[in-house]
Amino acid sequence: MRYDGKARQVVAYVAREQAPAAVNPEWLKPLGEKPAPALIGGRSFGAPSLLSMLERLHADGGLLPWSKLTERAEQLARVGVPLSEFAAKSLKRVYLVKRGGAQEIFLDNTGTPQPAGTIIRNRKLAAVLAAIGRDGPTVLSGGVAGNAIIRTISESRIDPMPITLDDLE
């Protein structure tokens, strides 16, 4: 939300994720009276729309150049930040990190979750953030980052989901 002083009104921006076109509504229906369990894998994917919303917000009143907006996050991803107590405890639910590229970030050489205080670096995220700063949100709907998202979701070992670049726009 932001206040538009000229129009004297509050403007709300929506950035809710969108299901890919291939989603079948039956996939997410509750089982009987019980709520559907949390999903892990491709079917849990929602196409991100936050960056597009932030781009609209920035166009409507941002003061800094777009490229400046991702600099600090990119630096923190590259240099690293200490793993919090909460995150370290969450990593003990190993099923959350034993997939994809999470192991190389959150597990040590023996496959044990990193303890609190460990400096966590994510150079791939840093590269994506640098590209977003340079090229804008379209980085996620095309190129290396968009294709990596599609590959990860559509080739997931658990409930793969067919998605396309159109789903990421």
Short mmCIF file of N, CA and C in Angstrom, two decimals:
data_model
loop_
_atom_site.label_atom_id
_atom_site.label_comp_id
_atom_site.label_asym_id
_atom_site.label_seq_id
_atom_site.Cartn_x
_atom_site.Cartn_y
_atom_site.Cartn_z
N MET A 1 0.84 -1.16 0.00
CA MET A 1 0.00 0.00 0.00
C MET A 1 0.90 1.24 0.00
N ARG A 2 0.39 2.27 -0.64
CA ARG A 2 1.06 3.56 -0.60
C ARG A 2 0.00 4.65 -0.70
N TYR A 3 0.35 5.78 -0.16
CA TYR A 3 -0.57 6.91 -0.21
C TYR A 3 -0.23 7.76 -1.41
N ASP A 4 -1.21 8.01 -2.26
CA ASP A 4 -1.05 8.89 -3.41
C ASP A 4 -1.52 10.28 -2.99
N GLY A 5 -0.56 11.17 -2.72
CA GLY A 5 -0.88 12.50 -2.23
C GLY A 5 -1.65 13.34 -3.23
N LYS A 6 -1.36 13.19 -4.51
CA LYS A 6 -2.07 13.98 -5.53
C LYS A 6 -3.54 13.58 -5.60
N ALA A 7 -3.80 12.28 -5.60
CA ALA A 7 -5.18 11.79 -5.69
C ALA A 7 -5.85 11.72 -4.32
N ARG A 8 -5.04 11.89 -3.26
CA ARG A 8 -5.52 11.83 -1.88
C ARG A 8 -6.24 10.51 -1.60
N GLN A 9 -5.55 9.43 -1.95
CA GLN A 9 -6.11 8.10 -1.70
C GLN A 9 -5.00 7.09 -1.48
N VAL A 10 -5.38 6.01 -0.82
CA VAL A 10 -4.45 4.90 -0.59
C VAL A 10 -4.57 3.94 -1.77
N VAL A 11 -3.44 3.54 -2.29
CA VAL A 11 -3.40 2.60 -3.41
C VAL A 11 -2.88 1.26 -2.89
N ALA A 12 -3.63 0.20 -3.15
CA ALA A 12 -3.22 -1.14 -2.72
C ALA A 12 -2.69 -1.91 -3.92
N TYR A 13 -1.65 -2.67 -3.69
CA TYR A 13 -1.03 -3.50 -4.72
C TYR A 13 -1.17 -4.96 -4.30
N VAL A 14 -1.51 -5.82 -5.24
CA VAL A 14 -1.70 -7.23 -4.94
C VAL A 14 -0.56 -8.03 -5.57
N ALA A 15 -0.03 -8.96 -4.79
CA ALA A 15 1.08 -9.79 -5.28
C ALA A 15 0.86 -11.24 -4.92
N ARG A 16 -0.36 -11.70 -5.03
CA ARG A 16 -0.68 -13.09 -4.70
C ARG A 16 -0.14 -14.01 -5.79
N GLU A 17 0.43 -15.15 -5.38
CA GLU A 17 0.96 -16.10 -6.36
C GLU A 17 -0.19 -16.66 -7.20
N GLN A 18 0.14 -17.13 -8.39
CA GLN A 18 -0.85 -17.68 -9.30
C GLN A 18 -0.53 -19.14 -9.58
N ALA A 19 -1.56 -19.95 -9.65
CA ALA A 19 -1.36 -21.36 -10.00
C ALA A 19 -1.03 -21.46 -11.49
N PRO A 20 -0.17 -22.39 -11.87
CA PRO A 20 0.12 -22.61 -13.29
C PRO A 20 -1.15 -23.02 -14.04
N ALA A 21 -1.19 -22.79 -15.34
CA ALA A 21 -2.36 -23.10 -16.16
C ALA A 21 -2.74 -24.58 -16.10
N ALA A 22 -1.77 -25.45 -15.89
CA ALA A 22 -2.03 -26.89 -15.89
C ALA A 22 -2.67 -27.41 -14.60
N VAL A 23 -2.86 -26.54 -13.61
CA VAL A 23 -3.40 -26.99 -12.33
C VAL A 23 -4.81 -27.52 -12.49
N ASN A 24 -5.06 -28.64 -11.87
CA ASN A 24 -6.38 -29.23 -11.80
C ASN A 24 -6.92 -28.92 -10.40
N PRO A 25 -8.06 -28.22 -10.28
CA PRO A 25 -8.57 -27.85 -8.95
C PRO A 25 -8.76 -29.04 -8.01
N GLU A 26 -8.96 -30.22 -8.56
CA GLU A 26 -9.15 -31.41 -7.73
C GLU A 26 -7.90 -31.73 -6.91
N TRP A 27 -6.73 -31.33 -7.37
CA TRP A 27 -5.47 -31.64 -6.69
C TRP A 27 -5.43 -31.10 -5.27
N LEU A 28 -6.05 -29.96 -5.05
CA LEU A 28 -5.91 -29.29 -3.77
C LEU A 28 -7.14 -29.39 -2.88
N LYS A 29 -8.13 -30.16 -3.29
CA LYS A 29 -9.33 -30.29 -2.48
C LYS A 29 -9.02 -31.07 -1.20
N PRO A 30 -9.71 -30.70 -0.12
CA PRO A 30 -9.52 -31.43 1.14
C PRO A 30 -9.91 -32.90 0.99
N LEU A 31 -9.31 -33.72 1.83
CA LEU A 31 -9.62 -35.15 1.86
C LEU A 31 -10.72 -35.37 2.89
N GLY A 32 -11.96 -35.54 2.43
CA GLY A 32 -13.06 -35.70 3.37
C GLY A 32 -13.24 -34.43 4.18
N GLU A 33 -13.32 -34.58 5.50
CA GLU A 33 -13.47 -33.42 6.38
C GLU A 33 -12.13 -32.84 6.80
N LYS A 34 -11.05 -33.58 6.56
CA LYS A 34 -9.73 -33.10 6.97
C LYS A 34 -9.18 -32.13 5.93
N PRO A 35 -8.47 -31.09 6.39
CA PRO A 35 -7.84 -30.21 5.41
C PRO A 35 -6.76 -30.96 4.65
N ALA A 36 -6.52 -30.54 3.42
CA ALA A 36 -5.46 -31.16 2.63
C ALA A 36 -4.13 -30.94 3.33
N PRO A 37 -3.27 -31.97 3.36
CA PRO A 37 -1.96 -31.80 4.00
C PRO A 37 -1.10 -30.82 3.22
N ALA A 38 -0.12 -30.26 3.90
CA ALA A 38 0.83 -29.38 3.22
C ALA A 38 1.50 -30.17 2.10
N LEU A 39 1.66 -29.54 0.98
CA LEU A 39 2.24 -30.22 -0.17
C LEU A 39 3.71 -29.85 -0.31
N ILE A 40 4.49 -30.84 -0.68
CA ILE A 40 5.89 -30.63 -1.00
C ILE A 40 6.07 -31.15 -2.40
N GLY A 41 6.78 -30.42 -3.22
CA GLY A 41 7.01 -30.86 -4.58
C GLY A 41 6.42 -29.89 -5.58
N GLY A 42 6.35 -30.33 -6.82
CA GLY A 42 5.91 -29.48 -7.91
C GLY A 42 4.51 -28.92 -7.76
N ARG A 43 3.60 -29.71 -7.22
CA ARG A 43 2.21 -29.25 -7.10
C ARG A 43 2.04 -28.14 -6.07
N SER A 44 3.02 -27.91 -5.25
CA SER A 44 2.91 -26.84 -4.26
C SER A 44 3.33 -25.49 -4.84
N PHE A 45 3.68 -25.46 -6.11
CA PHE A 45 4.21 -24.25 -6.75
C PHE A 45 3.13 -23.23 -7.05
N GLY A 46 3.42 -21.98 -6.75
CA GLY A 46 2.61 -20.85 -7.18
C GLY A 46 3.54 -19.87 -7.87
N ALA A 47 3.18 -19.45 -9.07
CA ALA A 47 4.05 -18.53 -9.82
C ALA A 47 4.17 -17.21 -9.08
N PRO A 48 5.39 -16.77 -8.82
CA PRO A 48 5.59 -15.55 -8.05
C PRO A 48 5.14 -14.30 -8.80
N SER A 49 4.51 -13.39 -8.07
CA SER A 49 4.11 -12.12 -8.69
C SER A 49 4.61 -10.92 -7.88
N LEU A 50 5.35 -11.17 -6.81
CA LEU A 50 5.83 -10.08 -5.96
C LEU A 50 6.72 -9.10 -6.72
N LEU A 51 7.64 -9.62 -7.52
CA LEU A 51 8.55 -8.72 -8.23
C LEU A 51 7.82 -7.81 -9.21
N SER A 52 6.83 -8.35 -9.90
CA SER A 52 6.06 -7.51 -10.83
C SER A 52 5.31 -6.43 -10.07
N MET A 53 4.76 -6.80 -8.90
CA MET A 53 4.06 -5.81 -8.09
C MET A 53 5.03 -4.73 -7.61
N LEU A 54 6.22 -5.14 -7.17
CA LEU A 54 7.21 -4.16 -6.71
C LEU A 54 7.64 -3.25 -7.85
N GLU A 55 7.72 -3.79 -9.06
CA GLU A 55 8.07 -2.97 -10.22
C GLU A 55 6.98 -1.92 -10.47
N ARG A 56 5.69 -2.33 -10.35
CA ARG A 56 4.59 -1.36 -10.51
C ARG A 56 4.66 -0.29 -9.43
N LEU A 57 4.88 -0.72 -8.18
CA LEU A 57 4.98 0.22 -7.07
C LEU A 57 6.12 1.21 -7.30
N HIS A 58 7.25 0.69 -7.74
CA HIS A 58 8.42 1.54 -8.01
C HIS A 58 8.12 2.53 -9.13
N ALA A 59 7.46 2.06 -10.19
CA ALA A 59 7.12 2.95 -11.31
C ALA A 59 6.16 4.05 -10.87
N ASP A 60 5.31 3.74 -9.90
CA ASP A 60 4.32 4.72 -9.42
C ASP A 60 4.89 5.73 -8.44
N GLY A 61 6.10 5.53 -7.96
CA GLY A 61 6.60 6.53 -7.01
C GLY A 61 7.96 6.24 -6.42
N GLY A 62 8.66 5.26 -6.96
CA GLY A 62 9.99 4.95 -6.43
C GLY A 62 10.97 6.08 -6.69
N LEU A 63 11.84 6.33 -5.74
CA LEU A 63 12.80 7.42 -5.87
C LEU A 63 14.18 6.94 -6.30
N LEU A 64 14.58 5.79 -5.81
CA LEU A 64 15.90 5.25 -6.16
C LEU A 64 15.84 4.56 -7.51
N PRO A 65 16.97 4.46 -8.20
CA PRO A 65 16.99 3.65 -9.42
C PRO A 65 16.69 2.19 -9.06
N TRP A 66 15.98 1.49 -9.94
CA TRP A 66 15.62 0.09 -9.70
C TRP A 66 16.85 -0.74 -9.33
N SER A 67 17.96 -0.50 -9.99
CA SER A 67 19.17 -1.29 -9.76
C SER A 67 19.66 -1.21 -8.32
N LYS A 68 19.37 -0.12 -7.62
CA LYS A 68 19.80 0.04 -6.23
C LYS A 68 18.98 -0.83 -5.27
N LEU A 69 17.77 -1.22 -5.67
CA LEU A 69 16.85 -1.89 -4.76
C LEU A 69 17.28 -3.29 -4.36
N THR A 70 18.05 -3.95 -5.19
CA THR A 70 18.46 -5.32 -4.88
C THR A 70 19.90 -5.42 -4.39
N GLU A 71 20.62 -4.31 -4.37
CA GLU A 71 22.05 -4.36 -4.03
C GLU A 71 22.33 -4.99 -2.67
N ARG A 72 21.63 -4.55 -1.64
CA ARG A 72 21.90 -5.05 -0.27
C ARG A 72 21.55 -6.53 -0.16
N ALA A 73 20.42 -6.94 -0.71
CA ALA A 73 20.04 -8.35 -0.65
C ALA A 73 21.04 -9.21 -1.41
N GLU A 74 21.48 -8.73 -2.55
CA GLU A 74 22.49 -9.46 -3.34
C GLU A 74 23.78 -9.60 -2.55
N GLN A 75 24.19 -8.53 -1.89
CA GLN A 75 25.42 -8.56 -1.08
C GLN A 75 25.29 -9.56 0.07
N LEU A 76 24.16 -9.55 0.77
CA LEU A 76 23.97 -10.47 1.89
C LEU A 76 23.95 -11.92 1.42
N ALA A 77 23.34 -12.19 0.27
CA ALA A 77 23.32 -13.55 -0.26
C ALA A 77 24.74 -14.01 -0.62
N ARG A 78 25.54 -13.11 -1.16
CA ARG A 78 26.90 -13.45 -1.58
C ARG A 78 27.84 -13.59 -0.39
N VAL A 79 27.83 -12.61 0.52
CA VAL A 79 28.75 -12.60 1.66
C VAL A 79 28.28 -13.55 2.75
N GLY A 80 26.98 -13.64 2.93
CA GLY A 80 26.42 -14.56 3.91
C GLY A 80 25.86 -13.86 5.13
N VAL A 81 24.97 -14.57 5.80
CA VAL A 81 24.36 -14.10 7.05
C VAL A 81 24.36 -15.26 8.03
N PRO A 82 24.40 -14.97 9.34
CA PRO A 82 24.36 -16.05 10.33
C PRO A 82 22.99 -16.74 10.33
N LEU A 83 23.01 -18.04 10.40
CA LEU A 83 21.78 -18.83 10.48
C LEU A 83 21.13 -18.59 11.84
N SER A 84 19.87 -18.22 11.86
CA SER A 84 19.17 -17.92 13.12
C SER A 84 18.85 -19.21 13.88
N GLU A 85 18.57 -19.06 15.16
CA GLU A 85 18.16 -20.21 15.99
C GLU A 85 16.91 -20.85 15.40
N PHE A 86 15.94 -20.02 15.03
CA PHE A 86 14.68 -20.53 14.49
C PHE A 86 14.92 -21.34 13.22
N ALA A 87 15.72 -20.78 12.31
CA ALA A 87 16.00 -21.48 11.05
C ALA A 87 16.76 -22.77 11.31
N ALA A 88 17.71 -22.75 12.24
CA ALA A 88 18.48 -23.96 12.57
C ALA A 88 17.55 -25.05 13.10
N LYS A 89 16.60 -24.68 13.93
CA LYS A 89 15.63 -25.67 14.45
C LYS A 89 14.76 -26.20 13.32
N SER A 90 14.36 -25.33 12.41
CA SER A 90 13.53 -25.75 11.27
C SER A 90 14.27 -26.74 10.38
N LEU A 91 15.59 -26.58 10.26
CA LEU A 91 16.38 -27.47 9.41
C LEU A 91 16.40 -28.90 9.93
N LYS A 92 16.05 -29.08 11.19
CA LYS A 92 16.02 -30.44 11.74
C LYS A 92 14.90 -31.26 11.12
N ARG A 93 13.93 -30.58 10.52
CA ARG A 93 12.92 -31.29 9.73
C ARG A 93 13.57 -31.52 8.37
N VAL A 94 14.44 -32.50 8.31
CA VAL A 94 15.36 -32.69 7.19
C VAL A 94 14.66 -32.79 5.83
N TYR A 95 13.42 -33.26 5.81
CA TYR A 95 12.75 -33.37 4.51
C TYR A 95 12.67 -32.02 3.80
N LEU A 96 12.77 -30.94 4.55
CA LEU A 96 12.71 -29.62 3.93
C LEU A 96 13.99 -29.27 3.17
N VAL A 97 15.10 -29.89 3.52
CA VAL A 97 16.37 -29.49 2.91
C VAL A 97 17.06 -30.59 2.11
N LYS A 98 16.52 -31.77 2.08
CA LYS A 98 17.20 -32.85 1.37
C LYS A 98 16.75 -32.95 -0.08
N ARG A 99 16.39 -31.81 -0.66
CA ARG A 99 15.97 -31.79 -2.06
C ARG A 99 16.58 -30.57 -2.74
N GLY A 100 16.69 -30.67 -4.03
CA GLY A 100 17.16 -29.53 -4.81
C GLY A 100 18.53 -29.06 -4.37
N GLY A 101 18.75 -27.77 -4.44
CA GLY A 101 20.04 -27.20 -4.08
C GLY A 101 20.16 -26.82 -2.63
N ALA A 102 19.14 -27.10 -1.83
CA ALA A 102 19.16 -26.69 -0.42
C ALA A 102 20.27 -27.39 0.36
N GLN A 103 20.61 -28.63 -0.02
CA GLN A 103 21.64 -29.35 0.73
C GLN A 103 22.96 -28.59 0.76
N GLU A 104 23.37 -28.07 -0.38
CA GLU A 104 24.68 -27.40 -0.45
C GLU A 104 24.70 -26.12 0.37
N ILE A 105 23.55 -25.58 0.69
CA ILE A 105 23.48 -24.35 1.48
C ILE A 105 23.31 -24.65 2.97
N PHE A 106 22.41 -25.58 3.29
CA PHE A 106 21.99 -25.76 4.68
C PHE A 106 22.51 -27.00 5.39
N LEU A 107 23.16 -27.92 4.65
CA LEU A 107 23.69 -29.13 5.28
C LEU A 107 25.21 -29.13 5.20
N ASP A 108 25.86 -29.73 6.20
CA ASP A 108 27.32 -29.84 6.15
C ASP A 108 27.71 -31.05 5.30
N ASN A 109 29.01 -31.36 5.25
CA ASN A 109 29.53 -32.46 4.41
C ASN A 109 28.95 -33.81 4.78
N THR A 110 28.49 -33.97 6.02
CA THR A 110 27.95 -35.25 6.47
C THR A 110 26.43 -35.33 6.30
N GLY A 111 25.80 -34.27 5.79
CA GLY A 111 24.35 -34.26 5.62
C GLY A 111 23.61 -33.78 6.86
N THR A 112 24.34 -33.24 7.82
CA THR A 112 23.74 -32.73 9.06
C THR A 112 23.38 -31.25 8.88
N PRO A 113 22.20 -30.85 9.36
CA PRO A 113 21.84 -29.43 9.25
C PRO A 113 22.85 -28.54 9.95
N GLN A 114 23.13 -27.40 9.36
CA GLN A 114 24.07 -26.43 9.93
C GLN A 114 23.52 -25.90 11.26
N PRO A 115 24.39 -25.66 12.24
CA PRO A 115 23.95 -25.10 13.52
C PRO A 115 23.71 -23.59 13.42
N ALA A 116 22.96 -23.08 14.38
CA ALA A 116 22.73 -21.64 14.47
C ALA A 116 24.07 -20.92 14.51
N GLY A 117 24.14 -19.78 13.86
CA GLY A 117 25.37 -19.00 13.83
C GLY A 117 26.24 -19.26 12.62
N THR A 118 26.03 -20.39 11.93
CA THR A 118 26.79 -20.68 10.72
C THR A 118 26.50 -19.61 9.67
N ILE A 119 27.53 -19.14 8.99
CA ILE A 119 27.34 -18.15 7.94
C ILE A 119 26.80 -18.88 6.70
N ILE A 120 25.61 -18.47 6.28
CA ILE A 120 24.93 -19.09 5.14
C ILE A 120 25.09 -18.18 3.93
N ARG A 121 25.66 -18.74 2.87
CA ARG A 121 25.84 -18.00 1.61
C ARG A 121 25.03 -18.69 0.52
N ASN A 122 24.49 -17.89 -0.38
CA ASN A 122 23.74 -18.45 -1.49
C ASN A 122 24.13 -17.66 -2.75
N ARG A 123 25.20 -18.11 -3.38
CA ARG A 123 25.75 -17.39 -4.53
C ARG A 123 24.81 -17.42 -5.74
N LYS A 124 24.04 -18.50 -5.87
CA LYS A 124 23.08 -18.55 -6.99
C LYS A 124 21.99 -17.49 -6.80
N LEU A 125 21.51 -17.36 -5.57
CA LEU A 125 20.52 -16.32 -5.28
C LEU A 125 21.13 -14.94 -5.51
N ALA A 126 22.37 -14.75 -5.10
CA ALA A 126 23.04 -13.47 -5.32
C ALA A 126 23.08 -13.13 -6.81
N ALA A 127 23.37 -14.11 -7.64
CA ALA A 127 23.42 -13.88 -9.09
C ALA A 127 22.04 -13.50 -9.64
N VAL A 128 21.00 -14.17 -9.15
CA VAL A 128 19.64 -13.84 -9.61
C VAL A 128 19.25 -12.44 -9.15
N LEU A 129 19.57 -12.10 -7.91
CA LEU A 129 19.26 -10.75 -7.41
C LEU A 129 20.00 -9.67 -8.20
N ALA A 130 21.25 -9.94 -8.55
CA ALA A 130 22.01 -8.99 -9.37
C ALA A 130 21.35 -8.83 -10.74
N ALA A 131 20.89 -9.94 -11.32
CA ALA A 131 20.22 -9.88 -12.62
C ALA A 131 18.89 -9.13 -12.52
N ILE A 132 18.15 -9.32 -11.43
CA ILE A 132 16.89 -8.59 -11.23
C ILE A 132 17.17 -7.10 -11.12
N GLY A 133 18.21 -6.74 -10.40
CA GLY A 133 18.58 -5.33 -10.29
C GLY A 133 18.97 -4.73 -11.63
N ARG A 134 19.61 -5.52 -12.45
CA ARG A 134 20.08 -5.05 -13.76
C ARG A 134 18.96 -5.06 -14.81
N ASP A 135 18.17 -6.16 -14.84
CA ASP A 135 17.22 -6.37 -15.94
C ASP A 135 15.75 -6.30 -15.54
N GLY A 136 15.46 -6.24 -14.24
CA GLY A 136 14.07 -6.17 -13.78
C GLY A 136 13.45 -7.55 -13.57
N PRO A 137 12.17 -7.57 -13.19
CA PRO A 137 11.48 -8.81 -12.84
C PRO A 137 11.38 -9.84 -13.95
N THR A 138 11.55 -9.42 -15.20
CA THR A 138 11.42 -10.39 -16.30
C THR A 138 12.49 -11.48 -16.23
N VAL A 139 13.49 -11.29 -15.39
CA VAL A 139 14.53 -12.31 -15.20
C VAL A 139 13.90 -13.64 -14.78
N LEU A 140 12.81 -13.57 -13.99
CA LEU A 140 12.18 -14.80 -13.52
C LEU A 140 11.28 -15.44 -14.56
N SER A 141 10.93 -14.72 -15.62
CA SER A 141 10.03 -15.31 -16.61
C SER A 141 10.75 -15.65 -17.91
N GLY A 142 12.05 -15.70 -17.86
CA GLY A 142 12.82 -16.06 -19.03
C GLY A 142 14.27 -16.23 -18.67
N GLY A 143 15.06 -16.58 -19.64
CA GLY A 143 16.49 -16.72 -19.40
C GLY A 143 16.82 -17.85 -18.46
N VAL A 144 18.00 -17.77 -17.87
CA VAL A 144 18.53 -18.84 -17.03
C VAL A 144 17.65 -19.08 -15.81
N ALA A 145 17.25 -18.00 -15.11
CA ALA A 145 16.46 -18.16 -13.88
C ALA A 145 15.09 -18.76 -14.18
N GLY A 146 14.40 -18.24 -15.19
CA GLY A 146 13.08 -18.78 -15.54
C GLY A 146 13.14 -20.23 -15.95
N ASN A 147 14.13 -20.58 -16.75
CA ASN A 147 14.28 -21.97 -17.18
C ASN A 147 14.65 -22.88 -16.01
N ALA A 148 15.42 -22.38 -15.05
CA ALA A 148 15.75 -23.18 -13.87
C ALA A 148 14.51 -23.44 -13.02
N ILE A 149 13.64 -22.44 -12.89
CA ILE A 149 12.39 -22.63 -12.16
C ILE A 149 11.55 -23.69 -12.84
N ILE A 150 11.40 -23.59 -14.15
CA ILE A 150 10.59 -24.56 -14.90
C ILE A 150 11.15 -25.96 -14.74
N ARG A 151 12.45 -26.10 -14.88
CA ARG A 151 13.08 -27.42 -14.75
C ARG A 151 12.87 -27.99 -13.35
N THR A 152 13.06 -27.18 -12.32
CA THR A 152 12.92 -27.65 -10.94
C THR A 152 11.50 -28.12 -10.66
N ILE A 153 10.51 -27.36 -11.09
CA ILE A 153 9.12 -27.68 -10.80
C ILE A 153 8.62 -28.83 -11.66
N SER A 154 8.92 -28.80 -12.95
CA SER A 154 8.39 -29.83 -13.85
C SER A 154 9.13 -31.15 -13.74
N GLU A 155 10.35 -31.13 -13.20
CA GLU A 155 11.11 -32.37 -13.05
C GLU A 155 11.24 -32.80 -11.59
N SER A 156 10.43 -32.22 -10.71
CA SER A 156 10.48 -32.56 -9.29
C SER A 156 10.27 -34.06 -9.11
N ARG A 157 11.04 -34.65 -8.20
CA ARG A 157 10.86 -36.08 -7.89
C ARG A 157 9.54 -36.32 -7.17
N ILE A 158 9.02 -35.27 -6.54
CA ILE A 158 7.77 -35.38 -5.79
C ILE A 158 6.73 -34.53 -6.51
N ASP A 159 5.68 -35.15 -7.01
CA ASP A 159 4.57 -34.44 -7.65
C ASP A 159 5.00 -33.36 -8.63
N PRO A 160 5.65 -33.73 -9.73
CA PRO A 160 6.05 -32.71 -10.70
C PRO A 160 4.83 -31.97 -11.26
N MET A 161 5.04 -30.72 -11.63
CA MET A 161 3.96 -29.88 -12.17
C MET A 161 4.40 -29.34 -13.52
N PRO A 162 3.62 -29.59 -14.57
CA PRO A 162 3.99 -29.00 -15.86
C PRO A 162 3.76 -27.49 -15.82
N ILE A 163 4.82 -26.72 -16.07
CA ILE A 163 4.69 -25.26 -16.14
C ILE A 163 5.44 -24.76 -17.36
N THR A 164 5.11 -23.55 -17.76
CA THR A 164 5.73 -22.93 -18.93
C THR A 164 6.19 -21.52 -18.56
N LEU A 165 6.93 -20.91 -19.46
CA LEU A 165 7.34 -19.52 -19.25
C LEU A 165 6.13 -18.60 -19.13
N ASP A 166 5.03 -18.93 -19.82
CA ASP A 166 3.81 -18.12 -19.71
C ASP A 166 3.30 -18.09 -18.27
N ASP A 167 3.45 -19.20 -17.54
CA ASP A 167 3.01 -19.26 -16.15
C ASP A 167 3.81 -18.31 -15.26
N LEU A 168 5.02 -17.98 -15.67
CA LEU A 168 5.89 -17.14 -14.85
C LEU A 168 5.76 -15.65 -15.16
N GLU A 169 4.96 -15.30 -16.17
CA GLU A 169 4.82 -13.87 -16.52
C GLU A 169 3.86 -13.16 -15.60
#
